[in-house]
PDB file of C-alpha atoms in Angstrom:
ATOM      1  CA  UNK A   1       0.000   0.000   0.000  1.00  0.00           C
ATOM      2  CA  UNK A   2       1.607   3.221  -0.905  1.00  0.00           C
ATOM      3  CA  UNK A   3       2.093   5.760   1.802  1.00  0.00           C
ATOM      4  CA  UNK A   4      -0.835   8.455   0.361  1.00  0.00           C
ATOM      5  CA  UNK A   5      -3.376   5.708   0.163  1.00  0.00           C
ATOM      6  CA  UNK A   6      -2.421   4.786   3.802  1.00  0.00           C
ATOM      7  CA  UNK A   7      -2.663   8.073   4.829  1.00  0.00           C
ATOM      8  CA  UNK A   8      -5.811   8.929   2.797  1.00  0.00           C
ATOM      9  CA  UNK A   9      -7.549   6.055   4.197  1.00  0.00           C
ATOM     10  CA  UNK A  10      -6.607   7.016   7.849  1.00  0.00           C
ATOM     11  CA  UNK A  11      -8.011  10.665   7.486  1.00  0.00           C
ATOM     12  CA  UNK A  12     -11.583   8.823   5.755  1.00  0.00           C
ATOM     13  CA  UNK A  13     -11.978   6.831   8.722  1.00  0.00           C
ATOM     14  CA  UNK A  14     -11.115   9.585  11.054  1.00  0.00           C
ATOM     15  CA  UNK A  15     -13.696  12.078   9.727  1.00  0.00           C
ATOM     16  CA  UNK A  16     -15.649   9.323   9.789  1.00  0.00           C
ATOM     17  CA  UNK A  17     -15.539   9.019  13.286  1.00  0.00           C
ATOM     18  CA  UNK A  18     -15.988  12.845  13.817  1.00  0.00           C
ATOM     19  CA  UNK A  19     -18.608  13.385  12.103  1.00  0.00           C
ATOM     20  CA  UNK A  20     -20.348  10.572  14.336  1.00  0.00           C
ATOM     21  CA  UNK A  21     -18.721  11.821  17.414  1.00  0.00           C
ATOM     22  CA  UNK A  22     -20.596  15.133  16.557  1.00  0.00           C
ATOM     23  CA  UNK A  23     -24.368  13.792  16.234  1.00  0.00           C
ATOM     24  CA  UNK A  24     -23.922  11.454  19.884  1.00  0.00           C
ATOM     25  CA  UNK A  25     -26.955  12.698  21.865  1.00  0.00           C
ATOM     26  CA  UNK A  26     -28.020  14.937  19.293  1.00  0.00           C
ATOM     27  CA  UNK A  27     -31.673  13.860  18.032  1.00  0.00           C
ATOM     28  CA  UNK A  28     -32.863  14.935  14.767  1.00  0.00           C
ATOM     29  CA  UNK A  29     -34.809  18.188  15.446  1.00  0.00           C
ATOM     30  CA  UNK A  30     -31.325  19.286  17.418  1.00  0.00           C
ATOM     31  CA  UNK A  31     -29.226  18.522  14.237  1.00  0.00           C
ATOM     32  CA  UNK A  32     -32.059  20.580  12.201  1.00  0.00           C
ATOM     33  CA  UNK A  33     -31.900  23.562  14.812  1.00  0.00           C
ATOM     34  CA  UNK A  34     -28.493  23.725  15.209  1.00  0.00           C
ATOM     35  CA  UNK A  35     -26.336  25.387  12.364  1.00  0.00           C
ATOM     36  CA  UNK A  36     -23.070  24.746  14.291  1.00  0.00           C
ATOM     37  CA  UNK A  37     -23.177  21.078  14.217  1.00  0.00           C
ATOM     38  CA  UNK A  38     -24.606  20.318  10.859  1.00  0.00           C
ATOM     39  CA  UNK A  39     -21.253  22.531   9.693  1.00  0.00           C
ATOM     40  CA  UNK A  40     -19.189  20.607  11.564  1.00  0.00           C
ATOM     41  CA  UNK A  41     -20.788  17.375  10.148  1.00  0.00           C
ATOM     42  CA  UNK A  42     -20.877  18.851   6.362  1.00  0.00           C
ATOM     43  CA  UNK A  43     -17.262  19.462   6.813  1.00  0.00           C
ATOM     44  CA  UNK A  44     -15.885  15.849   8.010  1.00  0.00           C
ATOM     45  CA  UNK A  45     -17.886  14.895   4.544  1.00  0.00           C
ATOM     46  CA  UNK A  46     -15.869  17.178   2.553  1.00  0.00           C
ATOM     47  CA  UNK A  47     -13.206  15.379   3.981  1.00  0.00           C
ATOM     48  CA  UNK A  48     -13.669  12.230   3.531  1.00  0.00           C
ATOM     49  CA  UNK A  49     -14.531  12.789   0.351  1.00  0.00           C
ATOM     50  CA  UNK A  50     -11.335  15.113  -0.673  1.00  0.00           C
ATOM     51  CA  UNK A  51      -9.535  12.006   1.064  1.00  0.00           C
ATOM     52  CA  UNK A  52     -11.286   9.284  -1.393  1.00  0.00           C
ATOM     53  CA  UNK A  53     -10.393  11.768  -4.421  1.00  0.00           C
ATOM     54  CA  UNK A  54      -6.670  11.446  -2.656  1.00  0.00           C
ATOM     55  CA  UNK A  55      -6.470   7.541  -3.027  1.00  0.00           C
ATOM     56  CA  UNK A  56      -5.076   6.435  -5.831  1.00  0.00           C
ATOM     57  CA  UNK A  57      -6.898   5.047  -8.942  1.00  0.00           C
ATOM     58  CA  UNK A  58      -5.453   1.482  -8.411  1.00  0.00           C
ATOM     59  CA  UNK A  59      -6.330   1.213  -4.794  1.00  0.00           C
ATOM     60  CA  UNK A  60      -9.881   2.191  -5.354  1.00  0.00           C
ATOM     61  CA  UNK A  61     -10.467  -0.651  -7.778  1.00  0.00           C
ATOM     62  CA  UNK A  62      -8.299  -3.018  -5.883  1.00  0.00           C
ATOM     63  CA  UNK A  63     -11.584  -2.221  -3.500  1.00  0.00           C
ATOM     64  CA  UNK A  64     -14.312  -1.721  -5.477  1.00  0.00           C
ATOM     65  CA  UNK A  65     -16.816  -2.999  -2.827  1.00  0.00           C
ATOM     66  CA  UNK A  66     -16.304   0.655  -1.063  1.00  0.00           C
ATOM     67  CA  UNK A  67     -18.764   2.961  -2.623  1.00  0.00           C
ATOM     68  CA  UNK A  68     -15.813   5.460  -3.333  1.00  0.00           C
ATOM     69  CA  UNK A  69     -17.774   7.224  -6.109  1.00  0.00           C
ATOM     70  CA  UNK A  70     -20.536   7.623  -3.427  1.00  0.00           C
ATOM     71  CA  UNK A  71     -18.004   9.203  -0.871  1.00  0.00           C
ATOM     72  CA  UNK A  72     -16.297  11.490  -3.499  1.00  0.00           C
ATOM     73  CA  UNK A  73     -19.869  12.337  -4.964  1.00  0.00           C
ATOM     74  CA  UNK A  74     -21.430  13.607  -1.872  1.00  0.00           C
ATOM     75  CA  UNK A  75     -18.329  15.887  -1.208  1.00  0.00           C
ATOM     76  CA  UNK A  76     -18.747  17.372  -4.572  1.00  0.00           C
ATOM     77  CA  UNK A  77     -22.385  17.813  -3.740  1.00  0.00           C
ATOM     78  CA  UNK A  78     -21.721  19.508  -0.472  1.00  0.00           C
ATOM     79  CA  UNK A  79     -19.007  21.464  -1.906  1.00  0.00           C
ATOM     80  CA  UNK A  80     -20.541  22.759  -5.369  1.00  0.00           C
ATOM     81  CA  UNK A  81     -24.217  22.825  -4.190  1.00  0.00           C
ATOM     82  CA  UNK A  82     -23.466  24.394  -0.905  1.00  0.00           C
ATOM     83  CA  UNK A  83     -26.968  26.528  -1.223  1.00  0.00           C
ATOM     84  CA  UNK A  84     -29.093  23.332  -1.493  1.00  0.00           C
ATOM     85  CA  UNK A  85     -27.572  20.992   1.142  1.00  0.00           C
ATOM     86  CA  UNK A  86     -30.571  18.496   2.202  1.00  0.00           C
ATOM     87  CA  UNK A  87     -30.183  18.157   5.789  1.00  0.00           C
ATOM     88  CA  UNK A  88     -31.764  14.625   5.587  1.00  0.00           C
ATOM     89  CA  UNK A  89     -29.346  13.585   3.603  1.00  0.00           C
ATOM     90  CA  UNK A  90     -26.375  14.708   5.723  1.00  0.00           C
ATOM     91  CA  UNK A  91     -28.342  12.751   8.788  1.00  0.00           C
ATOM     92  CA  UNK A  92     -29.190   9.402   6.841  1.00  0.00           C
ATOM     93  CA  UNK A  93     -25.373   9.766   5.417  1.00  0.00           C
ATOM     94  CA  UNK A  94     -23.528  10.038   9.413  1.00  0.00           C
ATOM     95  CA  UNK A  95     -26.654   7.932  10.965  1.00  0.00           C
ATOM     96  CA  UNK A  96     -27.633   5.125   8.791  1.00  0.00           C
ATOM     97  CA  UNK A  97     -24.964   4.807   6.008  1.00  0.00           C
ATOM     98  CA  UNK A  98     -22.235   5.737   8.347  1.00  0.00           C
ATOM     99  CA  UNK A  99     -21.994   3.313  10.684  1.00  0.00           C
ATOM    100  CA  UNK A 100     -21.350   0.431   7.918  1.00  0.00           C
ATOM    101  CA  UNK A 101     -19.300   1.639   5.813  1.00  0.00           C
ATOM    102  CA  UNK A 102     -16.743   3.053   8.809  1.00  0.00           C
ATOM    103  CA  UNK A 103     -16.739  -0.745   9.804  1.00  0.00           C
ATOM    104  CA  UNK A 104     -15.844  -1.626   6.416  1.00  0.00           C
ATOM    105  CA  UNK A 105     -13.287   1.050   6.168  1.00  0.00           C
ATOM    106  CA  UNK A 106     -11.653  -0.131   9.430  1.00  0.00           C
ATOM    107  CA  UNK A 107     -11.446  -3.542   8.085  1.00  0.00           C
ATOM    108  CA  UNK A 108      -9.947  -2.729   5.368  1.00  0.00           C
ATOM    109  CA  UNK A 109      -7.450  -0.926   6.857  1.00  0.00           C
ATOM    110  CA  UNK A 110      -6.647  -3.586   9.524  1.00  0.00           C
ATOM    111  CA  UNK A 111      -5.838  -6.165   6.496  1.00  0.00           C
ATOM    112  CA  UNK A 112      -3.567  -3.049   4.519  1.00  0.00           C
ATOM    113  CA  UNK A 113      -1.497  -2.800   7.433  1.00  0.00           C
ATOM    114  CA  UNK A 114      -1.632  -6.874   8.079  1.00  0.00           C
ATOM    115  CA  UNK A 115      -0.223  -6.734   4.838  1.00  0.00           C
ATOM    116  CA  UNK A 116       2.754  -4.586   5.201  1.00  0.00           C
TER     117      UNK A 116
END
């Protein structure tokens, strides 16, 4: 695995984790009400999806059971259609599509570095 992919994958899982980190306790009329956490949320999207871009063509379809193009198009969403965000689907992205694909992320990085 080259270094940037390592590295790329690290900062996916860890904005991951953030953006999850930000919505514990928070129930959805909260999230809705509250402008501060839904940018903090938006932004660990960006990220993760900046950090997919990052990752080298090879090592995306060495994986091609991560929904990359899913992760890369949502930042491009958030980024280029800033004005017409859907909050629901910044919640069903952290709360129900999140929590999978972090554990698959995980896993894969546990077998990358397993791997030398």
């Amino acid at each position: 695995m080259k270094p940037r992919d390592l590295a790329s994958l690290v900062d996916i899982i860890e904005a991951a984790r953030l953006a999850q980190s930000f919505l514990a306790g928070i129930d959805r009329d909260n999230f809705d009400s509250n402008l501060l956490i839904q940018s903090a949320v938006i932004r660990q999207i960006e990220v993760m999806g900046e950090a997919t871009k990052r990752l080298s063509e090879a090592f995306r379809n060495d994986h091609p059971h991560v929904p990359w193009r899913k992760i890369a198009g949502m930042r491009d969403i958030l980024i280029h259609a800033y004005d017409h965000v859907d909050p629901d689907e910044v919640w069903n992205a952290v709360t129900v599509a999140m929590p999978g694909l972090l554990e698959q992320l995980e896993l894969l990085l546990k077998s990358q570095r397993a791997e030398g």
